[in-house]
XYZ file of C-alpha atoms in Angstrom:
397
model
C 61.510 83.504 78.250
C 63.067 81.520 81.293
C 66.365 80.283 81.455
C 68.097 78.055 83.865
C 71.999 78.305 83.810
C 73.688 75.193 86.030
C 77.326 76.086 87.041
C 77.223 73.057 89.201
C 80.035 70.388 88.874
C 78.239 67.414 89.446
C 75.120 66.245 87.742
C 71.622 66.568 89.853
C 69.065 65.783 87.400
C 66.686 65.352 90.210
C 66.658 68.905 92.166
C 67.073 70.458 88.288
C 63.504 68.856 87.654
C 62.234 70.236 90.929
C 63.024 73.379 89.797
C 61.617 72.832 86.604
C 58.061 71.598 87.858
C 57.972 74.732 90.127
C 57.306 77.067 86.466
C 54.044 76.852 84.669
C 55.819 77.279 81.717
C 59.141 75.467 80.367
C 62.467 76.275 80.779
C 65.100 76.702 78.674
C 68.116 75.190 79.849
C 72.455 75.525 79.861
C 74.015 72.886 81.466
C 77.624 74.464 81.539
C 79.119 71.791 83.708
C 82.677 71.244 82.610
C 82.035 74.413 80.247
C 85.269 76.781 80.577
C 83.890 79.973 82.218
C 87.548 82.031 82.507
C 87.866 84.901 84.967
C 87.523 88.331 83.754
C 90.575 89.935 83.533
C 89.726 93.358 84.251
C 90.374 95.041 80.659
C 88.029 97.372 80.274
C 87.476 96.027 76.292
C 83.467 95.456 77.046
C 83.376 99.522 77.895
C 86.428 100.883 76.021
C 86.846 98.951 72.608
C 83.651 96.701 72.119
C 81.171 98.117 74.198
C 78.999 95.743 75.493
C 80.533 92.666 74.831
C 83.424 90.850 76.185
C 86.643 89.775 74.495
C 86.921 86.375 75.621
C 85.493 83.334 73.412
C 84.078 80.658 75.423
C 81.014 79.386 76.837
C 80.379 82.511 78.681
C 80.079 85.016 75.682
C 77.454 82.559 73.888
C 74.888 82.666 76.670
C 74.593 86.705 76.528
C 72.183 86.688 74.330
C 69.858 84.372 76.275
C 70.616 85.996 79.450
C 69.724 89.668 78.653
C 66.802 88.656 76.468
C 65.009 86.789 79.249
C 62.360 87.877 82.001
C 63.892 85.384 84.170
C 67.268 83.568 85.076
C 67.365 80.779 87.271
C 71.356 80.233 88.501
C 71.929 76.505 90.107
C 75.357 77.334 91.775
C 77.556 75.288 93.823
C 79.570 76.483 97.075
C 83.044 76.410 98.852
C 84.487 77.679 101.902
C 80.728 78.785 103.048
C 80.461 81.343 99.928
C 79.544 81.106 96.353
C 81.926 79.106 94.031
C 84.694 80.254 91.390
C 82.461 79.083 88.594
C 79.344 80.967 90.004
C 81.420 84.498 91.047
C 82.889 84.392 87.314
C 79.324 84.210 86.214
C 78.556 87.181 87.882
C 81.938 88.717 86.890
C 81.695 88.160 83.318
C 78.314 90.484 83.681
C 79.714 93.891 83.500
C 79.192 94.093 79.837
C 75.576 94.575 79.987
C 76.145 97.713 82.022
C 78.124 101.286 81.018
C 81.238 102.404 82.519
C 79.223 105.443 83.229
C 77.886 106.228 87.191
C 74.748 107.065 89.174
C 73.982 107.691 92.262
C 71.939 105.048 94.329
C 70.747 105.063 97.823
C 74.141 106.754 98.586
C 76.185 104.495 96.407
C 77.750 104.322 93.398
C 76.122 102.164 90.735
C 76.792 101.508 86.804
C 74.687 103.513 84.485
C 72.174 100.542 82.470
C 73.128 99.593 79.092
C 69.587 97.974 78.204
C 66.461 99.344 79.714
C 65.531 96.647 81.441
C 66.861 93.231 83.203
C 65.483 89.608 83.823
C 64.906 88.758 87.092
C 67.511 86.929 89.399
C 66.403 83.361 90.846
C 69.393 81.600 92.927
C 69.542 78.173 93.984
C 72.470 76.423 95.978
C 72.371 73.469 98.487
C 72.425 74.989 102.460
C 72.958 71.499 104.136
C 76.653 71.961 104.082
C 76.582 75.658 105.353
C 75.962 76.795 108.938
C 73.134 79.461 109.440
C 75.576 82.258 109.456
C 77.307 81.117 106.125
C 73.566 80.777 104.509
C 73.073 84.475 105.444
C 76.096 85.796 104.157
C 75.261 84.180 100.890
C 71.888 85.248 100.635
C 72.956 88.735 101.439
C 76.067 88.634 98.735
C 72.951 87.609 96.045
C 70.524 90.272 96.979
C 73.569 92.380 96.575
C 74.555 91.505 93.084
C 71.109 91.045 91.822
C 70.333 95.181 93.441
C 73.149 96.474 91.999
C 72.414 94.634 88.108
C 68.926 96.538 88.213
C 67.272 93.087 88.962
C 64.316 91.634 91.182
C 66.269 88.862 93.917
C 64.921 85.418 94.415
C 65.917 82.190 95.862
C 64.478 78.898 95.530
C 64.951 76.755 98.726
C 63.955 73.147 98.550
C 62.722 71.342 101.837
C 59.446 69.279 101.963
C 57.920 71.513 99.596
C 59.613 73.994 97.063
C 59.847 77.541 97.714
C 60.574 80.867 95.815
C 61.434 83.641 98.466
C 61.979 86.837 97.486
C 65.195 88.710 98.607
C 65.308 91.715 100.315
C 68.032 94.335 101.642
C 69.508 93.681 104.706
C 72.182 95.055 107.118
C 75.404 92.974 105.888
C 76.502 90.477 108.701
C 80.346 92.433 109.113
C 82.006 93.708 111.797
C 81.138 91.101 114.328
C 84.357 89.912 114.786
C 86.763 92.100 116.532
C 90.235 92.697 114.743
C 92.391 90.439 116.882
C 96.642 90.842 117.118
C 99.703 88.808 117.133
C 102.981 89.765 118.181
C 105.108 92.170 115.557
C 105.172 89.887 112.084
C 108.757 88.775 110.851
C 107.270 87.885 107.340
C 103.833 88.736 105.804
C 102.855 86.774 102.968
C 100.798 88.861 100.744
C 98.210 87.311 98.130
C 97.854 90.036 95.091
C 94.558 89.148 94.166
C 94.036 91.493 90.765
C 93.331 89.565 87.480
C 94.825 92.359 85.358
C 97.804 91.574 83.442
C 98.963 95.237 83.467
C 97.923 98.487 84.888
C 97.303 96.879 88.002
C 96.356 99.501 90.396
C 96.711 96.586 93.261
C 100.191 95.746 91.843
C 101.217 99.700 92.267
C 100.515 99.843 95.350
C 101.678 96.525 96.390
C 105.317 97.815 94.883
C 105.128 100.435 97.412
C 104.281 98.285 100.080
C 107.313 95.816 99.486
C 109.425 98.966 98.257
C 109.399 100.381 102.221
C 109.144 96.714 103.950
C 111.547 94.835 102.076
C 112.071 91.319 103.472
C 109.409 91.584 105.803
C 106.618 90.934 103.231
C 106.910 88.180 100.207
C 104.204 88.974 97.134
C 102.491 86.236 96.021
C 100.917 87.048 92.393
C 97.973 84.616 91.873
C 97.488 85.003 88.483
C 100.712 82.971 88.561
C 98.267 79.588 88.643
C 100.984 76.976 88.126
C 102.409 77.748 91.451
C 98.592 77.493 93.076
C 99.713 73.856 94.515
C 103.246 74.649 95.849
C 101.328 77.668 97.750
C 98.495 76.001 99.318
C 100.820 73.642 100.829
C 102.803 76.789 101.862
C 99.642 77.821 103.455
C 99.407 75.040 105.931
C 102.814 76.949 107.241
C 102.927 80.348 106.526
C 102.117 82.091 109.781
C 101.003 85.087 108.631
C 99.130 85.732 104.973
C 96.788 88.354 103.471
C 95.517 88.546 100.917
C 95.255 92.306 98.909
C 92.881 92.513 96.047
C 90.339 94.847 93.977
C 86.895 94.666 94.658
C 84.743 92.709 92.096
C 80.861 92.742 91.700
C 81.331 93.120 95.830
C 83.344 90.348 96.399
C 86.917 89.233 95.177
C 87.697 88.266 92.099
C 87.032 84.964 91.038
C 90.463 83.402 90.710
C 90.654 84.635 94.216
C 87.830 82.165 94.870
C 89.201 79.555 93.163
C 92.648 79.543 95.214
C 91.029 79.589 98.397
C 88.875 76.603 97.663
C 92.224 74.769 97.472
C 93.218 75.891 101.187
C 92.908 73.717 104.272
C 92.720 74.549 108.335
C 95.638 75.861 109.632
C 97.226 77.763 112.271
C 98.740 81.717 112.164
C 96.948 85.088 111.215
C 94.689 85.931 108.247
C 93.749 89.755 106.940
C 92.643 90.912 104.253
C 93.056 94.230 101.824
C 90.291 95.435 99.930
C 90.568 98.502 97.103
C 87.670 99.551 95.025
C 87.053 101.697 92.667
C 83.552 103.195 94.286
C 84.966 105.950 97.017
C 82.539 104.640 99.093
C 83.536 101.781 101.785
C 79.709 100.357 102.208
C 80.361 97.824 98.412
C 82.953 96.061 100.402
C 80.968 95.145 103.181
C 79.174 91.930 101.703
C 82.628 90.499 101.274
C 83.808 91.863 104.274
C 81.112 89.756 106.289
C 82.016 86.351 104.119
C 86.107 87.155 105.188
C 85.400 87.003 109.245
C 83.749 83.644 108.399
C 86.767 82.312 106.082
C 88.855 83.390 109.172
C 87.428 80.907 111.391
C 86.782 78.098 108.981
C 90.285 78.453 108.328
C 90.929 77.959 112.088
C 93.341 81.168 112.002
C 93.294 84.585 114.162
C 91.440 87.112 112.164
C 93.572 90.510 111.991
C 90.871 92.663 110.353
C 89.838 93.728 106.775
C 91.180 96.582 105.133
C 88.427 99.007 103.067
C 89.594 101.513 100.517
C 87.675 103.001 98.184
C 88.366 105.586 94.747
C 91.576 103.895 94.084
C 90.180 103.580 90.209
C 92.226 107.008 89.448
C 95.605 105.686 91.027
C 96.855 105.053 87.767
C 95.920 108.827 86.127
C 97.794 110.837 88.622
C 100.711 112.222 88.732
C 104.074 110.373 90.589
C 104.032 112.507 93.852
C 99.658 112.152 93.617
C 99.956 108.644 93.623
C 102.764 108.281 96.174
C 100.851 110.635 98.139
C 97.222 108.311 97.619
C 99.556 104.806 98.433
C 101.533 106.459 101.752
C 98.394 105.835 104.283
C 97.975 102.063 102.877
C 101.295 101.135 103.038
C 101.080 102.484 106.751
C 98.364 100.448 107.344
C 100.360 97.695 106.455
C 103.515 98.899 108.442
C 101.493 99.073 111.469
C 100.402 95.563 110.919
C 103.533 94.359 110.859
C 105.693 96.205 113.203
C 103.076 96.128 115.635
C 100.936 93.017 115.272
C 97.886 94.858 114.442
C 96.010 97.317 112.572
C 95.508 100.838 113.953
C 91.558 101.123 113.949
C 91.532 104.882 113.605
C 93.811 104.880 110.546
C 91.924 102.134 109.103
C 88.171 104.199 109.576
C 89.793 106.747 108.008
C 90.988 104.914 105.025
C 86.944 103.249 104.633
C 85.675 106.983 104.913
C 83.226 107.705 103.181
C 81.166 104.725 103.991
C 78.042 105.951 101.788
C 77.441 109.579 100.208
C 75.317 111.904 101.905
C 72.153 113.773 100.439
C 74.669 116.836 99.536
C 77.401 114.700 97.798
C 74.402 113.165 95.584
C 73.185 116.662 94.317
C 76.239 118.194 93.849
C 77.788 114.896 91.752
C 74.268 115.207 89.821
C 75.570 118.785 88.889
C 79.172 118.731 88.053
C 80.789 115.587 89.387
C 78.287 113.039 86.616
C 79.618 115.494 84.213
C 83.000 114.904 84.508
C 82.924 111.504 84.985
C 81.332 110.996 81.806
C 83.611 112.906 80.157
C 86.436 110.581 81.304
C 84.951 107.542 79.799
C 83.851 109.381 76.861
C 87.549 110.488 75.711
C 88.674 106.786 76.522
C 86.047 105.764 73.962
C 86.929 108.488 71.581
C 90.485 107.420 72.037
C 89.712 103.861 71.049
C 87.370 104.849 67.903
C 84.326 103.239 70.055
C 82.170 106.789 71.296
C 79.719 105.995 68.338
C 78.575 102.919 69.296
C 79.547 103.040 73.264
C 75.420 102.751 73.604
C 75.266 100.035 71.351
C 73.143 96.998 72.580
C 74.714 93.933 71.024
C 72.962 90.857 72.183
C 69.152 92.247 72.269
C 66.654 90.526 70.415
């Protein structure tokens, strides 16, 4: 089976049968236009509670089925802002269900354990004539990205004279080719927390520490505060200096994140930007990373640098003085930035270390450190009467 999904807001009947006519066989199709598809919130219920299905009740959770039961999924997404859309990153968001909580090692990398043995093949589609070269790339890399890391083959279909499918392949992420610039010492940082969770919030906990040893010089901006969305972007046009802090989210940010920053116009001042995964390892950040420098300039504002930090996912289980003790070199990051106007680059390669696990890290996580992973999501599933069916496979056919 073959399945289109269109996340596209407008109707395009005419590149949809394009697509169509490119198959030899038909294809099913999901028009959610105007179809709710809400952010994930970052529960942990689709691991922890009802393994391998998601909580929420809209549009979203009725397409499972035909997703994971296909050979092939064709996504029509819109863009904004030279990246993928809110609509299309919550797509990819919403995914995690169909994988475990539990980790392997890939290529170096931290990847989520499969929850069915096998996945359909990825085909994307989105319209380049309103993105540069260098936006196009960033895109295409993001999607090879997502598609590698849900166990999938990568294809896009481009549409010129004639219709092509391309196969995707892994590429060096376009980041780090903007230098991280400086501005004189910052009177007031405006700071963007970009986590979706309502509690727990490892982003928020460190963010408290942050504001606890700046005070006035930094002003939190919660964004999962949406009614204040409009008062903010026109803050934006104003605000000299802004970052924004989140977690890191099938390698990108979250996609209310998204969503806000399609709302914000050219304007002058600094931009930076604070990422914190859960991986250790500083290389999932970089497909983001890449899209950021270009946001910077589309933005028209002087691009301070992007923060990496990865195993922040065990903030919350340590002890007080642990976690103080995890938090201290972030919230120097951010002191430097402000005091000084910049970011120190040796504390901030520090901070991204390690960028990938070596050949020794592998073999040795293979022989204890898989173990005891495992055993940390197990007890959480014990905990919430879930262990028996934490393999379950809910939506195969």
């Amino acid at each position: 089976m073959k399945v289109v999904f269109d996340l596209r807001e407008k109707e395009d009947e005419k590149t949809l049968e394009i697509i169509k006519s490119a198959y030899d066989e038909p294809l099913g199709v999901f028009n959610l236009r105007g179809e709710a598809i809400n952010s994930c919130i970052g529960c942990w219920s689709c691991w922890l509670k009802t393994p391998g299905r998601c909580i929420m009740n809209d549009r979203m959770s009725e397409i499972y089925k035909e997703y994971i039961n296909s050979d092939t999924v064709v996504l029509l997404m819109d863009t904004a802002h030279g990246f993928i859309n809110h609509r299309a990153k919550a797509f990819f968001d919403r995914t995690i269900p169909h994988y475990h909580p539990h980790i392997e090692i890939v290529g170096g990398e931290c990847h989520h354990v499969a929850r069915y043995e096998s996945y359909p093949d990825m085909v994307f589609y989105f319209d380049k004539s309103i993105l540069c070269d260098a936006e196009e790339q960033v895109i295409e890399d993001y999607l090879y990205r997502v598609a590698y890391h849900f166990k999938a083959n990568a294809y896009r279909i481009i549409i010129d004279e004639e219709t092509k499918l391309v196969p995707l392949s892994s590429r060096r992420p376009k980041n780090k080719n903007i230098e991280f610039g400086s501005v004189e010492s910052i009177e007031k940082l405006v700071v963007y927390n970009g986590s979706p969770r309502k509690s727990r919030s490892n982003t928020a906990l460190i963010l408290k520490g942050i504001s606890r040893e700046l005070g006035e010089k930094v002003e939190i901006r919660d964004l999962k505060e949406k009614n204040s969305w409009q008062e903010w972007a026109e803050k934006f046009k104003h605000d000299e200096h802004v970052m924004f802090f989140m977690p890191l989210y099938v390698h990108a940010m979250p996609s209310h994140v998204m969503e806000f920053i399609e709302s914000l116009s050219t304007s002058e001042g600094s931009i930076s930007f604070f990422i914190q995964s859960g991986f250790p390892e500083s290389s999932q950040s970089y497909y983001v990373e890449a899209y950021f420098e270009h946001l910077s300039i589309k933005l028209g504002r002087t691009y301070l640098g992007t923060v990496i930090k990865g195993g922040v996912e065990s903030l919350q289980g340590r002890p007080i003085e642990a976690q103080e003790k995890m938090i201290e070199p972030m919230i120097n990051a951010i002191e430097n930035l402000v005091n000084d106007g910049k970011f120190n680059l040796y504390d901030i390669r520090r901070l991204a270390r390690p960028i990938r696990f070596g050949k020794v890290i592998e073999i040795l996580f293979n022989i204890a450190g898989k173990k005891f992973i495992d055993s940390f999501w197990d007890q959480q599933l014990i905990a919430n009467d879930a262990y028996d069916i934490s393999f379950d496979r809910p939506y195969e056919i």
